[in-house]
Coordinates of N, CA, C and O in Angstrom, one line a residue:
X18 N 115.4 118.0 86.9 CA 114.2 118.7 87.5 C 114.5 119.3 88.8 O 113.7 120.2 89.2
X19 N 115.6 118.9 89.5 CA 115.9 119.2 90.9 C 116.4 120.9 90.8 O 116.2 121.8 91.7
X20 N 117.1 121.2 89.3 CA 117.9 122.1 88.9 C 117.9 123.4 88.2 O 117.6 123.2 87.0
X21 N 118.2 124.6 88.4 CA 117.4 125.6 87.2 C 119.2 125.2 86.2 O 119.4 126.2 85.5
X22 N 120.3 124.2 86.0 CA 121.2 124.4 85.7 C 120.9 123.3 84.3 O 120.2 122.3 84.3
X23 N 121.7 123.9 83.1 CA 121.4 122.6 81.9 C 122.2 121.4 82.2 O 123.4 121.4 82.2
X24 N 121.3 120.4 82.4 CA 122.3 119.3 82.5 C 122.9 118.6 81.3 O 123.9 117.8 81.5
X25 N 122.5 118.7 80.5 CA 123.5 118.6 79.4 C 124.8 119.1 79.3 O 125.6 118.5 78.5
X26 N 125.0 120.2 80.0 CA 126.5 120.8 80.1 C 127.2 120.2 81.1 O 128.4 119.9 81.1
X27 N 126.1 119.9 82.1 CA 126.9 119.2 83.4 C 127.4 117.9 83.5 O 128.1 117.6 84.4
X28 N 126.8 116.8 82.0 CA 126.9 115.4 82.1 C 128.4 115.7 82.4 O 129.1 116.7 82.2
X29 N 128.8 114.2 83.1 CA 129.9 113.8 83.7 C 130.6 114.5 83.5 O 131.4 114.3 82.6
X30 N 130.6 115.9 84.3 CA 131.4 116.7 85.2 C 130.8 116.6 86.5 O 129.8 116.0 86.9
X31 N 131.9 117.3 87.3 CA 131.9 117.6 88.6 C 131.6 118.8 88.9 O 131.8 119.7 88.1
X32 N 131.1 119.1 89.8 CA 131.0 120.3 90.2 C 130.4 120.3 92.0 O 130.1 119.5 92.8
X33 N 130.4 121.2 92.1 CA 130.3 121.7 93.9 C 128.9 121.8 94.1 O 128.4 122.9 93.7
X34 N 128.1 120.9 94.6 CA 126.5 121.1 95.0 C 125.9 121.8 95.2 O 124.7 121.6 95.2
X35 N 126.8 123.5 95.5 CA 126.1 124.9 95.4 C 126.0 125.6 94.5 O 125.3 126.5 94.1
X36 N 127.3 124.7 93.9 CA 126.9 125.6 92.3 C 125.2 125.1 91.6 O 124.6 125.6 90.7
X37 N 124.9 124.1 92.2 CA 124.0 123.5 90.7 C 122.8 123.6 91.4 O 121.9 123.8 90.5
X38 N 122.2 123.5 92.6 CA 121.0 123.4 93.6 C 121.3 124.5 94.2 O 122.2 124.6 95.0
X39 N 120.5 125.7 94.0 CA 120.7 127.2 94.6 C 119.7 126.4 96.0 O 118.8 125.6 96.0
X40 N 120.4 126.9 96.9 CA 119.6 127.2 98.7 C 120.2 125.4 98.9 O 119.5 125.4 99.9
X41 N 120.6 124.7 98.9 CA 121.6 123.4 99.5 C 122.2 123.6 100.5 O 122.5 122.8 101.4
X42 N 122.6 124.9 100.7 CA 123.3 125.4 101.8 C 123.0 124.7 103.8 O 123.5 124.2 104.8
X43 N 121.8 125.1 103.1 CA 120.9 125.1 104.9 C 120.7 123.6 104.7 O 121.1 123.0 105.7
X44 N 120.1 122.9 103.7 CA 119.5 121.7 103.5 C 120.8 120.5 103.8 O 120.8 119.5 104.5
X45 N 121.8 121.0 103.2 CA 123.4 120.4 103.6 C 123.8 120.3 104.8 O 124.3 119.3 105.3
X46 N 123.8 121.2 105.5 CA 124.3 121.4 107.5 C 123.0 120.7 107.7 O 123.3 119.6 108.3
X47 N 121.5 120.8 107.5 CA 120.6 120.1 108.3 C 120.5 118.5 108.2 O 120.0 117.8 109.1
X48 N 121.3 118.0 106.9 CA 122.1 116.8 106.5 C 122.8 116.0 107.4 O 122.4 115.1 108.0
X49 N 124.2 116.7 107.4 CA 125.4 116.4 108.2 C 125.0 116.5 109.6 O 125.8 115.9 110.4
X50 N 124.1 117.0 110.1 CA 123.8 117.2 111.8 C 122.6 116.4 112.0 O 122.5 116.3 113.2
X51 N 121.9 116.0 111.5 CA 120.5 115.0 111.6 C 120.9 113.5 112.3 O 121.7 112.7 111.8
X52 N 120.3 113.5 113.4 CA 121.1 112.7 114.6 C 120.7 110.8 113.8 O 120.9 109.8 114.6
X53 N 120.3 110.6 112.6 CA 120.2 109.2 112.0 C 119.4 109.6 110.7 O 118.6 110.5 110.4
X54 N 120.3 107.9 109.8 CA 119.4 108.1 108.8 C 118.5 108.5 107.4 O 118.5 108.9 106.3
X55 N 117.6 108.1 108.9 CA 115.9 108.1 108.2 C 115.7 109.6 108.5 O 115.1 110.2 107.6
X56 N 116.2 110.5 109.6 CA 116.2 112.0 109.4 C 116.9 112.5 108.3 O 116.5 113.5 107.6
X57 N 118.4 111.7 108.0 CA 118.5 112.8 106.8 C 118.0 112.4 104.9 O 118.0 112.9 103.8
X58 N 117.6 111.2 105.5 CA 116.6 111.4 104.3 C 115.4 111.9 103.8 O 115.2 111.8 102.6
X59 N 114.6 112.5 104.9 CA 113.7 113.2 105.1 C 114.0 114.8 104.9 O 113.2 115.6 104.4
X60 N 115.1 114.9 105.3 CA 115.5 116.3 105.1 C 115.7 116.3 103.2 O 115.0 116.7 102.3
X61 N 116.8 115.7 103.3 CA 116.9 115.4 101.6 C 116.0 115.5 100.5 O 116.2 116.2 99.5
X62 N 114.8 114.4 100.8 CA 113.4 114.5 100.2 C 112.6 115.6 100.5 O 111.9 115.7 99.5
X63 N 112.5 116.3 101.2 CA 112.0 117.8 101.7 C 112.5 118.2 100.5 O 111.8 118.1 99.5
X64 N 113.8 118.7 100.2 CA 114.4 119.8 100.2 C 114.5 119.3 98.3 O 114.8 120.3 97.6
X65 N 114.3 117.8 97.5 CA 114.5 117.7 96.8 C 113.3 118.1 96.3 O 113.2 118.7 95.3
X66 N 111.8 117.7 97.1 CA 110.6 117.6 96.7 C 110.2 119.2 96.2 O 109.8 119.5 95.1
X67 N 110.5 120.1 97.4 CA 109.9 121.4 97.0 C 110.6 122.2 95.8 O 110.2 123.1 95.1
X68 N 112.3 121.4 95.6 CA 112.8 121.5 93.9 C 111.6 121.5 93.2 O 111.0 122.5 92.7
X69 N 111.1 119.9 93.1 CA 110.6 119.4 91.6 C 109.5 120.5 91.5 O 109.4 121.2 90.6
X70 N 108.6 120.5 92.7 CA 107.8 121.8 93.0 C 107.7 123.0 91.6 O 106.9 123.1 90.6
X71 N 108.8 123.6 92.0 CA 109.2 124.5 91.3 C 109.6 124.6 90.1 O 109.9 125.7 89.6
X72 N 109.6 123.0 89.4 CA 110.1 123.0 88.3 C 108.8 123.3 87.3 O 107.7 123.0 87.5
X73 N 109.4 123.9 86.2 CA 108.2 124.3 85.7 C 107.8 123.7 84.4 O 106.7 123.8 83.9
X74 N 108.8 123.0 83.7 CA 108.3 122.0 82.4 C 107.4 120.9 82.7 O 107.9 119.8 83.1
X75 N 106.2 120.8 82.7 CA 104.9 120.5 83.0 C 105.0 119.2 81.5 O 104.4 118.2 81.6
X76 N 105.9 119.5 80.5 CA 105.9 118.1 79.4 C 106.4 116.9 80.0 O 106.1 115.7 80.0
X77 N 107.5 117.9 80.4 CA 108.7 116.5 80.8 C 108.0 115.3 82.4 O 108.2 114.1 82.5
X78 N 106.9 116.4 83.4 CA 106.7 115.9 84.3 C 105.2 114.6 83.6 O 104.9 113.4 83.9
X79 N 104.7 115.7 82.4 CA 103.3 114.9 82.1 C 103.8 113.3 81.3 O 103.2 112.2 81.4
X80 N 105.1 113.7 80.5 CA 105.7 111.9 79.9 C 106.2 110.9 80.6 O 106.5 109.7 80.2
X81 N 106.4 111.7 82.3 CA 107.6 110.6 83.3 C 105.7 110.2 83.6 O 105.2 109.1 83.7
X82 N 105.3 111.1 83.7 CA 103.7 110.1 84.2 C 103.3 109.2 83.4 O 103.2 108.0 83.6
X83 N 103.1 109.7 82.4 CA 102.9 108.5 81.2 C 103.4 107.4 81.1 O 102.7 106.4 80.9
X84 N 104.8 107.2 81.4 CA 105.8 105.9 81.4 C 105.3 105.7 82.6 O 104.2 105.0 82.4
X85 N 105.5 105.8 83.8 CA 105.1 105.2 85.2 C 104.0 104.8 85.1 O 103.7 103.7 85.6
X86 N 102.9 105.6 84.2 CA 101.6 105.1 84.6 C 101.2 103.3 83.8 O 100.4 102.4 84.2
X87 N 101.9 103.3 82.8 CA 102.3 102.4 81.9 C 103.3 101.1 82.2 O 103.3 100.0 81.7
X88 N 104.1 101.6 83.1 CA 104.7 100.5 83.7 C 106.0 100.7 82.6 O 106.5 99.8 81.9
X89 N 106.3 101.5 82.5 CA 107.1 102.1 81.0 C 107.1 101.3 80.0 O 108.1 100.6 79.6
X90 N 105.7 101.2 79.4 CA 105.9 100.3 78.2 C 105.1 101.5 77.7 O 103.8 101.6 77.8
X91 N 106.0 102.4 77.0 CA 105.6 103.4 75.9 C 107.0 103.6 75.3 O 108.0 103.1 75.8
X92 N 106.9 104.6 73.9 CA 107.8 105.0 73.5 C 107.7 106.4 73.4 O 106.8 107.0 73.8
X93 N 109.2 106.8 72.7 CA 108.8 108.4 72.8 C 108.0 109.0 71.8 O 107.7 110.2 71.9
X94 N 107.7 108.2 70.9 CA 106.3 109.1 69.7 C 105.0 109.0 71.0 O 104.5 110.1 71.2
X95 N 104.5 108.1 71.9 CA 103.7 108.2 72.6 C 103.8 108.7 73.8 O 102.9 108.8 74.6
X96 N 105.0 109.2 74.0 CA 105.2 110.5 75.1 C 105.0 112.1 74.5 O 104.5 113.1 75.2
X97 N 105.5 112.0 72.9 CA 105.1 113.0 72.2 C 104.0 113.3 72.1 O 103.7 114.5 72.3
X98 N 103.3 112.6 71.8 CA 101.9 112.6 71.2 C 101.0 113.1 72.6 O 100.1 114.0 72.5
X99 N 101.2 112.3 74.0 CA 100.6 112.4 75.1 C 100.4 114.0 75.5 O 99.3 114.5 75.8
X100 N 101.7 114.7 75.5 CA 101.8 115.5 75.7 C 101.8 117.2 74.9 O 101.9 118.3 75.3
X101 N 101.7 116.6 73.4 CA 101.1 117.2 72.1 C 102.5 118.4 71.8 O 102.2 119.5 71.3
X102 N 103.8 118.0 72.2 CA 104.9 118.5 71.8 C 105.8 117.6 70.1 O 105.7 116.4 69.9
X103 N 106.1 118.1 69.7 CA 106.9 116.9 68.9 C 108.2 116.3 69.4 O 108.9 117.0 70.2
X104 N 108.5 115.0 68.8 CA 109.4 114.2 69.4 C 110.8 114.6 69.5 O 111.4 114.1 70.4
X105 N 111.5 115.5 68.5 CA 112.3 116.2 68.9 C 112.5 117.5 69.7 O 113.6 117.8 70.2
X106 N 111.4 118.1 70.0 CA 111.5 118.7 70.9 C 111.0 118.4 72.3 O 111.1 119.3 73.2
X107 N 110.3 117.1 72.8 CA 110.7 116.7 73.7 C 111.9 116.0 73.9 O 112.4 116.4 75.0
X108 N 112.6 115.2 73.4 CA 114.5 114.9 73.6 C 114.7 116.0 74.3 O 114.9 116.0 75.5
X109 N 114.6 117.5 73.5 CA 115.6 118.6 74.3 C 114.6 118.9 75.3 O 115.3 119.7 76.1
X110 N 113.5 118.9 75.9 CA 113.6 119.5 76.8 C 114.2 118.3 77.9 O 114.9 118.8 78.8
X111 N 113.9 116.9 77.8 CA 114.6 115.8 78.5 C 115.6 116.1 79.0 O 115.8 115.9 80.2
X112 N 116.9 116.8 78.0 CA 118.3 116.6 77.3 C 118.6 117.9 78.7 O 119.4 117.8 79.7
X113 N 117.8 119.0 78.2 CA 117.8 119.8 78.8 C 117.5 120.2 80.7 O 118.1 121.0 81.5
X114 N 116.1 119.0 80.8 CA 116.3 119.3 82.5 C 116.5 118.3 83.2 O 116.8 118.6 84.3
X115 N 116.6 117.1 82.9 CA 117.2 115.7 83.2 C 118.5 115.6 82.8 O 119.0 114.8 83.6
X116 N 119.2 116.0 82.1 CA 120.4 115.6 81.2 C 120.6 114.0 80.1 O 121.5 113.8 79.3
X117 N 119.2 113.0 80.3 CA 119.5 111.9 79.2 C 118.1 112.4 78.3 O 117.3 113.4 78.4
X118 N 118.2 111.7 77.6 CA 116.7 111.4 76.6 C 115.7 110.1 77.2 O 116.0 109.0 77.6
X119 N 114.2 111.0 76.8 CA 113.5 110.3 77.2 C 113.3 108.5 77.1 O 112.5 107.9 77.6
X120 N 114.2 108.1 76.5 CA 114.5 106.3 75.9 C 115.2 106.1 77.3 O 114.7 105.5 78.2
X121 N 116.8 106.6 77.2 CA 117.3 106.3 78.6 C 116.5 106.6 79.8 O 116.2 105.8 80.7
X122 N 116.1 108.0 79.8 CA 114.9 107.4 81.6 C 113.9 106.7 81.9 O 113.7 106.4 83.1
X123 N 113.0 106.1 80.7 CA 112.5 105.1 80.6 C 112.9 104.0 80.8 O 112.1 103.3 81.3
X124 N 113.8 103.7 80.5 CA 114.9 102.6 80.5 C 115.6 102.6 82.3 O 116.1 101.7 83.0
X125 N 115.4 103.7 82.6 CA 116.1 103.7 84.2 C 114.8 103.1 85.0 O 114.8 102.2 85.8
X126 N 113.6 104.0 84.5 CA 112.4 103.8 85.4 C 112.3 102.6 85.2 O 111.9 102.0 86.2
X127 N 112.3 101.7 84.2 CA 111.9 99.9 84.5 C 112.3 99.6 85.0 O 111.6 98.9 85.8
X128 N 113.9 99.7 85.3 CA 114.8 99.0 86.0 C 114.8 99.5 87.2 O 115.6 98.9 87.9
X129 N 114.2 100.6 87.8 CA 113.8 100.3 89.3 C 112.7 99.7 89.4 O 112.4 99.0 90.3
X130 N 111.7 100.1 88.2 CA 110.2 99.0 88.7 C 110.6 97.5 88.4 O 109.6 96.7 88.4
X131 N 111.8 97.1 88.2 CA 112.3 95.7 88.3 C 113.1 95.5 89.0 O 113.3 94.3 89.0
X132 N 113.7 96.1 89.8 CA 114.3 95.6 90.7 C 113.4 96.2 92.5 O 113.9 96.0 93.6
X133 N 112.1 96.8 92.1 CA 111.8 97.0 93.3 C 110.9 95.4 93.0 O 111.3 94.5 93.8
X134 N 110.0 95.1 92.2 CA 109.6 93.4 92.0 C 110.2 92.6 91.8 O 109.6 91.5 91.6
X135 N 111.8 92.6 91.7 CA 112.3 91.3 92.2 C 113.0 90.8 94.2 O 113.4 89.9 94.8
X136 N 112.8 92.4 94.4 CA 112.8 92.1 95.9 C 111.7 91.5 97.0 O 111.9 91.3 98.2
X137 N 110.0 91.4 96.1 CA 109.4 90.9 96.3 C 109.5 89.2 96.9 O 110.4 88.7 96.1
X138 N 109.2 88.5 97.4 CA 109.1 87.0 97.9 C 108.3 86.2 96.5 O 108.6 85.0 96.1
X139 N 107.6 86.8 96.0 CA 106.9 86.2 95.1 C 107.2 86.4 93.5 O 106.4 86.2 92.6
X140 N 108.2 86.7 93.5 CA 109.0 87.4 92.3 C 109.0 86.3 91.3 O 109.8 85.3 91.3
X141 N 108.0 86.6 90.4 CA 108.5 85.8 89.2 C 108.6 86.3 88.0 O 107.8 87.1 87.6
X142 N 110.0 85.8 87.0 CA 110.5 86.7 86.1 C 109.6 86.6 84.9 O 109.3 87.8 84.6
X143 N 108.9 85.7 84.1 CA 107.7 86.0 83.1 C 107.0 87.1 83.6 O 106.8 88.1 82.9
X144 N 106.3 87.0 85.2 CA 105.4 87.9 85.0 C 106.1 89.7 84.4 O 105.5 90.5 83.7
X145 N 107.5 89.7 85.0 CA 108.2 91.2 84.8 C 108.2 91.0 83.5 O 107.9 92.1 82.9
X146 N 108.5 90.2 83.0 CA 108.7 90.2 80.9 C 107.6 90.7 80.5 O 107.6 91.6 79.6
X147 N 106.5 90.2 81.1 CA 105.1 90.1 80.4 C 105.1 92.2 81.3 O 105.8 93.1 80.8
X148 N 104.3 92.4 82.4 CA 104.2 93.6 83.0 C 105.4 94.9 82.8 O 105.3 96.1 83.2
X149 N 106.5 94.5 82.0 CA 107.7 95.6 82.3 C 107.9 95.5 80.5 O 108.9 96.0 80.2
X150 N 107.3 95.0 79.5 CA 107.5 94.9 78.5 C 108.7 94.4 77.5 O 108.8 94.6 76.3
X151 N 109.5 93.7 78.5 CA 110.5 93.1 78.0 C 110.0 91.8 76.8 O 108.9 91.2 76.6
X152 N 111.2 91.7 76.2 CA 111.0 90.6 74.5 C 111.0 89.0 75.1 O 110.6 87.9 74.7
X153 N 111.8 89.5 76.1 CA 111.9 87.8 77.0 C 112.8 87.8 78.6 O 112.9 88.8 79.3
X154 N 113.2 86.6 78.7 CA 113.8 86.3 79.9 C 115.3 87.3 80.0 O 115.8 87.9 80.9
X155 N 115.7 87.1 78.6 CA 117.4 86.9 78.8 C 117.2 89.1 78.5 O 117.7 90.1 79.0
X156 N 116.5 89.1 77.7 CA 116.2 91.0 77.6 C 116.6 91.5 79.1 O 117.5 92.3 79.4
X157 N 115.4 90.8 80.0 CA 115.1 91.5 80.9 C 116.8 91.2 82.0 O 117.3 92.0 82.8
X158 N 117.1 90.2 81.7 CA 118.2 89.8 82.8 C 119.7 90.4 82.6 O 120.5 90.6 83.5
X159 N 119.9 90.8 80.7 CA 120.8 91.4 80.1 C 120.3 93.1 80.9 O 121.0 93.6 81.8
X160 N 119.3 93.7 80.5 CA 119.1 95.0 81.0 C 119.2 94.9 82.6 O 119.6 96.0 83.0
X161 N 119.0 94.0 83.6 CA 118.9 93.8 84.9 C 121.1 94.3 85.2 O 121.5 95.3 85.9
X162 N 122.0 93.0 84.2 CA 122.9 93.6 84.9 C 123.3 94.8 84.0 O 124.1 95.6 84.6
X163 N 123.0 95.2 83.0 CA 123.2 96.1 82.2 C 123.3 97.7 83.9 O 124.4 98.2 84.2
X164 N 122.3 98.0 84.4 CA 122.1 98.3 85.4 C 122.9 98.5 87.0 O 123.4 99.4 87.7
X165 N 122.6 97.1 86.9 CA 123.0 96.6 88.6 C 124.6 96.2 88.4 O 125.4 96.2 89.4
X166 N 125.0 95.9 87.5 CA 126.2 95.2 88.1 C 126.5 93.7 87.6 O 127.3 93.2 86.8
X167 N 125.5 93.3 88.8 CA 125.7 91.7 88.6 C 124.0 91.2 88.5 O 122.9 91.8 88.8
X168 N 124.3 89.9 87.9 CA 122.8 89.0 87.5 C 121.9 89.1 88.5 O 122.2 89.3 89.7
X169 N 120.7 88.8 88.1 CA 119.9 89.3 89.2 C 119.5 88.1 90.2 O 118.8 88.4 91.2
X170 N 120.0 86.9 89.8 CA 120.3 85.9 90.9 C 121.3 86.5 92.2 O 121.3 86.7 93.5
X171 N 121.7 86.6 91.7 CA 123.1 87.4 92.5 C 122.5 88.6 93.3 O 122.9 88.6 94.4
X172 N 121.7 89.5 92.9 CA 121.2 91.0 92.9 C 120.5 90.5 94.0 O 120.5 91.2 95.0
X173 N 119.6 89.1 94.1 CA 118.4 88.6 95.1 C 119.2 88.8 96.5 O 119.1 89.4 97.5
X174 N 120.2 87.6 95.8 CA 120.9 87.0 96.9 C 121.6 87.8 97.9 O 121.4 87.4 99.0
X175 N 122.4 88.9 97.7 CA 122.8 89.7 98.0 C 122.1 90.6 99.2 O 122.4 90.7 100.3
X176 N 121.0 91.2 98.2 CA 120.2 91.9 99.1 C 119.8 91.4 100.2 O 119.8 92.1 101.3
X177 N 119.2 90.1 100.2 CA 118.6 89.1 101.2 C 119.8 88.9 102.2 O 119.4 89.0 103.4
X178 N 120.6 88.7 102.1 CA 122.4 88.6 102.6 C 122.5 89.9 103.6 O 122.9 89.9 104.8
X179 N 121.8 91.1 102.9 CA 122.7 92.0 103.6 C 121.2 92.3 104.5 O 121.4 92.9 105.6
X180 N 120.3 92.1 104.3 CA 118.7 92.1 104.7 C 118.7 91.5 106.4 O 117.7 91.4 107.0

């Protein structure tokens, strides 16, 4: 969404940040010289935000609403349907300005709305099974390191460590 470039061509290649984000240029030096931070993340978010701005696939933005608004417990017939495209042609436009399919970004967005509520103090794992739509405990803990790395005991602990 950040991109007018297909990311589908781009999956795992490399390429030079000006090739793929036209105007990065200014946004990059105002980066590298932003005296901390929380400035150059603000720059960053500026310069990513007035992207999505511009992006113009209005499906792809109306099904990432649908899943968020849902706590991503939809599938893609009910992103299709939401948005009154059919299911194969939402994939490509996904495929197309995201580079995965709508399953995998849904699949990404849980796993930040799960690991932004297990950084909570009051974090308890039924309730994420039950609110994040997971089958059970071990679903949710398998997809947790599926993600992260390591178990999400570990994931707590850590963060709190470096906290």
């Amino acid at each position: 969404m950040f991109t007018n470039a297909n990311m589908g061509e781009l999956f795992n290649l490399s390429y030079p940040a000006n090739k793929i984000f036209d105007g990065i240029e200014n946004a990059e030096n105002n980066i590298i010289n932003a005296p901390n931070t929380s400035a150059r993340v603000y720059i960053a978010q500026k310069f990513l935000l007035r992207k999505l701005c511009d992006a113009e696939n209005s499906d792809v933005m109306n099904s990432l609403y649908l899943a968020l608004s849902r706590s991503c417990r939809t599938n893609v017939n009910e992103m299709s349907e939401y948005c009154a495209v059919s299911r194969r042609t939402l994939e490509r436009m996904f495929a197309l300005n995201i580079g995965v399919s709508p399953k995998q970004m849904t699949d990404i967005l849980r796993y930040q709305l799960l690991w932004q509520a297990c950084l909570s103090h009051d974090f308890d794992v039924g309730d994420c099974v039950e609110k994040l739509g997971y089958y059970d405990e071990s679903h949710l803990y398998n997809d947790f390191k599926k993600y992260h790395g390591i178990g999400l005991p570990s994931g707590r602990n850590e963060f709190y460590n470096l906290s």
